[in-house]
Structures are given as C-alpha cells and as structure tokens.
PDB file of N, CA and C in Angstrom:
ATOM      1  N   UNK A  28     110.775 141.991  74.541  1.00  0.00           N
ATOM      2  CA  UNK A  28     110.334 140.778  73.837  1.00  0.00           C
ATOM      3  C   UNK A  28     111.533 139.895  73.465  1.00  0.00           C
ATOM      4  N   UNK A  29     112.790 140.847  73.072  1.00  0.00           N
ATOM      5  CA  UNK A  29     114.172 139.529  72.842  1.00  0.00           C
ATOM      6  C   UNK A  29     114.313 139.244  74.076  1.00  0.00           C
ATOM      7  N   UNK A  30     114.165 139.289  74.826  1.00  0.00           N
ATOM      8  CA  UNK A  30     114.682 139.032  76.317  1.00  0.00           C
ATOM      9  C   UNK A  30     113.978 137.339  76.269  1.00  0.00           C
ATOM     10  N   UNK A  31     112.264 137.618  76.496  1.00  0.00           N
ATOM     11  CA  UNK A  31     111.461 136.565  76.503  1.00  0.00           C
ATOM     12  C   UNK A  31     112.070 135.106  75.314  1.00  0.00           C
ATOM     13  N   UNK A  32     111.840 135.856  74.483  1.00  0.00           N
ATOM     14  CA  UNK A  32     112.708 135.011  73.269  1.00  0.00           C
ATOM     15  C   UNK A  32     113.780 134.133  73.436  1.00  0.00           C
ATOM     16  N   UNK A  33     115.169 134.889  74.236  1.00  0.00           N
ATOM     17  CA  UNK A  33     115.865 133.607  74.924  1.00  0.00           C
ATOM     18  C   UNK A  33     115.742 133.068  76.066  1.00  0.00           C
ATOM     19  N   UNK A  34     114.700 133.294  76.699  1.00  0.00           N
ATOM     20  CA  UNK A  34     114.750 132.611  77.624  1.00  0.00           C
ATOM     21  C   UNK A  34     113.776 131.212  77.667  1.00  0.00           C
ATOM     22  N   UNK A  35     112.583 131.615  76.815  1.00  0.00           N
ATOM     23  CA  UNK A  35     111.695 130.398  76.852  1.00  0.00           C
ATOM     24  C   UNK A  35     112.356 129.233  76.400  1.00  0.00           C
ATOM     25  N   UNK A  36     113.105 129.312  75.552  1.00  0.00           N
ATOM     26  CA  UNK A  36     113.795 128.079  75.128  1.00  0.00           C
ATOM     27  C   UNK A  36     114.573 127.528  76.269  1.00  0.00           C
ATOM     28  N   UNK A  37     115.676 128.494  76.950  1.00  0.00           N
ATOM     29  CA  UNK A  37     116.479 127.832  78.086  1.00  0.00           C
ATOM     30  C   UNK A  37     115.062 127.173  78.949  1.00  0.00           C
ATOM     31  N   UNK A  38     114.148 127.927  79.278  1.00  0.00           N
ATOM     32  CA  UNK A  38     113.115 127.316  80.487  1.00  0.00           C
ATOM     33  C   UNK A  38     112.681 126.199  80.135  1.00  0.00           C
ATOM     34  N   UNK A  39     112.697 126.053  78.817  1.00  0.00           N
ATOM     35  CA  UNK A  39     111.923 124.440  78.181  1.00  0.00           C
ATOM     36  C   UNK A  39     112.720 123.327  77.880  1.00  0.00           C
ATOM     37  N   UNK A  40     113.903 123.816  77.847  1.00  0.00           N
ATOM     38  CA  UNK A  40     115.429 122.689  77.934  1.00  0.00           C
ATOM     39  C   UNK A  40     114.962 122.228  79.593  1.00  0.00           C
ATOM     40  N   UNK A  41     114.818 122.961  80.644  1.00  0.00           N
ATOM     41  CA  UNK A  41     115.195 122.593  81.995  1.00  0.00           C
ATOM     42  C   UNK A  41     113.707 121.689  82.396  1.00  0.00           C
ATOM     43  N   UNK A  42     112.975 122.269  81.732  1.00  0.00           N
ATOM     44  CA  UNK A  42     111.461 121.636  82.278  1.00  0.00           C
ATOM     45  C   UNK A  42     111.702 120.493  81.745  1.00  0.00           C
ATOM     46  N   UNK A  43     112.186 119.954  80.509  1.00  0.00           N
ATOM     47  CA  UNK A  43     111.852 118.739  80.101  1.00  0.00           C
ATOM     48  C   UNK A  43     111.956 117.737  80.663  1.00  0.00           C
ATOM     49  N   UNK A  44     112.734 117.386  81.249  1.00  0.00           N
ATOM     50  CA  UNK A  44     112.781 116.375  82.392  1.00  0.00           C
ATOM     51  C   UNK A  44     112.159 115.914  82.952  1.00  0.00           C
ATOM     52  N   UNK A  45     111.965 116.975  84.171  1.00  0.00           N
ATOM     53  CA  UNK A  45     110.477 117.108  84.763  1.00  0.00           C
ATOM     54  C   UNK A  45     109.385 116.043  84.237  1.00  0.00           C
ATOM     55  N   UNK A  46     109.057 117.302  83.225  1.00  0.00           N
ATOM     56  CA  UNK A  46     107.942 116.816  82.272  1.00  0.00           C
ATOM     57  C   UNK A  46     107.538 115.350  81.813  1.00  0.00           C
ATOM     58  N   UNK A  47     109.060 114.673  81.428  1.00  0.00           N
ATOM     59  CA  UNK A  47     109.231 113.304  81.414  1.00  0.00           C
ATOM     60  C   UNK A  47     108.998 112.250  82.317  1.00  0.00           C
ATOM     61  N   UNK A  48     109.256 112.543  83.262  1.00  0.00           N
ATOM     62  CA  UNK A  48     109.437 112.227  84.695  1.00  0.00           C
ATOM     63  C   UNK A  48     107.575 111.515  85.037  1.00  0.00           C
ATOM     64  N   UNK A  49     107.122 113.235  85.106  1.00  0.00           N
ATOM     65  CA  UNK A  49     105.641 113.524  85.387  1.00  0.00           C
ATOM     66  C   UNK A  49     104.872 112.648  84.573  1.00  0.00           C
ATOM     67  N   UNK A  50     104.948 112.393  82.861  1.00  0.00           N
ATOM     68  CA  UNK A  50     104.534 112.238  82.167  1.00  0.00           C
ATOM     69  C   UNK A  50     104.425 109.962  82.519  1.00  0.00           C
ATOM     70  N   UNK A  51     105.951 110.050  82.754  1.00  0.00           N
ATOM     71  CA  UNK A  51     106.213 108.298  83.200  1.00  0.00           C
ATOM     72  C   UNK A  51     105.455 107.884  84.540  1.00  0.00           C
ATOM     73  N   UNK A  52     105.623 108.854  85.048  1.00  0.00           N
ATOM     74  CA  UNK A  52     104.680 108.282  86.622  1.00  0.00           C
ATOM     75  C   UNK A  52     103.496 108.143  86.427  1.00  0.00           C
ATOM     76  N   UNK A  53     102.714 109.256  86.043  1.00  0.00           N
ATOM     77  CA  UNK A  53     101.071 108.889  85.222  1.00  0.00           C
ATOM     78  C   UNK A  53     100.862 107.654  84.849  1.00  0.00           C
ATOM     79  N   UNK A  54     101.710 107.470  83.449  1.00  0.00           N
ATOM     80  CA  UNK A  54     101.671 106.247  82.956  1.00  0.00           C
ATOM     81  C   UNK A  54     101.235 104.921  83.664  1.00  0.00           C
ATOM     82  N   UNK A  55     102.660 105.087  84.408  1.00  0.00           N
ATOM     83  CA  UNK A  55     102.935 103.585  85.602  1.00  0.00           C
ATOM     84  C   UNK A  55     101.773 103.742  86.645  1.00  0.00           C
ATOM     85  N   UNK A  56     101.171 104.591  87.144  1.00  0.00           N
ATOM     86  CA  UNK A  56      99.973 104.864  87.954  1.00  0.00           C
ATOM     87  C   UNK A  56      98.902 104.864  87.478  1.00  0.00           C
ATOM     88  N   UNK A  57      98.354 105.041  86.133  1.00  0.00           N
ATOM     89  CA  UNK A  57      97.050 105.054  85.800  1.00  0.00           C
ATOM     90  C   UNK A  57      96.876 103.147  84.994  1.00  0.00           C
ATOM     91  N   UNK A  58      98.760 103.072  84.151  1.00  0.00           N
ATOM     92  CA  UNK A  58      98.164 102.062  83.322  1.00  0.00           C
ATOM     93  C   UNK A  58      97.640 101.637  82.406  1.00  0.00           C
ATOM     94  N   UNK A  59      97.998 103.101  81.787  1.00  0.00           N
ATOM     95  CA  UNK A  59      96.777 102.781  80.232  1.00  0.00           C
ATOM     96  C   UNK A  59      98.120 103.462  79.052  1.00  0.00           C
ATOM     97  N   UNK A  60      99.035 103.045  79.450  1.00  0.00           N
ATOM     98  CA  UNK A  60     100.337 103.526  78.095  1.00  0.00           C
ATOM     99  C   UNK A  60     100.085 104.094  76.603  1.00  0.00           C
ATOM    100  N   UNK A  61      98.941 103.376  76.415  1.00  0.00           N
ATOM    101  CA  UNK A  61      98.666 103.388  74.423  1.00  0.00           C
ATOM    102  C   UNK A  61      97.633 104.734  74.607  1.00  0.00           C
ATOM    103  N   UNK A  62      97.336 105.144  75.789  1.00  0.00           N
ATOM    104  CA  UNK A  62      96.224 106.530  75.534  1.00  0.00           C
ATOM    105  C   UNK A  62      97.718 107.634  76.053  1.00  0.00           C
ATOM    106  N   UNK A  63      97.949 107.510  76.872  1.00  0.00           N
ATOM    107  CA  UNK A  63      99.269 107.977  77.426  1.00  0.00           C
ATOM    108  C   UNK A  63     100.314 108.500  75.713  1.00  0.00           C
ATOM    109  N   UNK A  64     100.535 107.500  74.904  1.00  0.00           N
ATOM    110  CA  UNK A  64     101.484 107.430  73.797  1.00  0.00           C
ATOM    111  C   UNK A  64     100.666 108.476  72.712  1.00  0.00           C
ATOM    112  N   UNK A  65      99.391 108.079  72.885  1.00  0.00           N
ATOM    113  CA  UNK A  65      98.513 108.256  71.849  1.00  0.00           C
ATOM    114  C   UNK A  65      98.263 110.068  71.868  1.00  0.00           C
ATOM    115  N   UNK A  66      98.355 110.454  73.438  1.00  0.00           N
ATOM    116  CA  UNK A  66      97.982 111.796  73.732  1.00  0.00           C
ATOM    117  C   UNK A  66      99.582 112.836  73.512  1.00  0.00           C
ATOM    118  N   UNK A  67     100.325 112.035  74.168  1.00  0.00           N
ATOM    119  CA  UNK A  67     101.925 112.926  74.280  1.00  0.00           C
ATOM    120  C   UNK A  67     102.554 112.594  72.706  1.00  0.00           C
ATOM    121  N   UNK A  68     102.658 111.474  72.009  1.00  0.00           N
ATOM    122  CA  UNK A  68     103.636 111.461  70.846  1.00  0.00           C
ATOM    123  C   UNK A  68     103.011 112.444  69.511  1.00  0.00           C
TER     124      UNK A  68
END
C-alpha cells in the first residue's frame, strides 16, 4: 500500500497535462466553455 501511495501522486503530476490538453480540445470542439468551466473548476 506505501508503494501505491507514492506513486499515485507521481502518475497524477504526469497525467495532468494530458488531461488539460483533452479537457481544451473538448472545449474548442463542442463550444460551450461556461458548461465546460462550470463542470471542471
């Protein structure tokens, strides 16, 4: 279980990006920012 412990954090430093990334393209492709803001912030 310490093992898991440090690692989820390193895995969620590296995903974030990603995530950002994924999260901006939606945006710019669907077009609807304020449900987009409204759901992620």
């Amino acid at each position: 279980m310490k093992e898991r412990a440090l690692w989820l954090p390193a895995v969620a430093i590296l995903l974030a990006p990603f995530v950002v990334v994924i999260v901006r393209w939606c945006v710019s492709t669907v077009g609807t920012p304020d449900l987009a803001i409204r759901t992620f912030a």
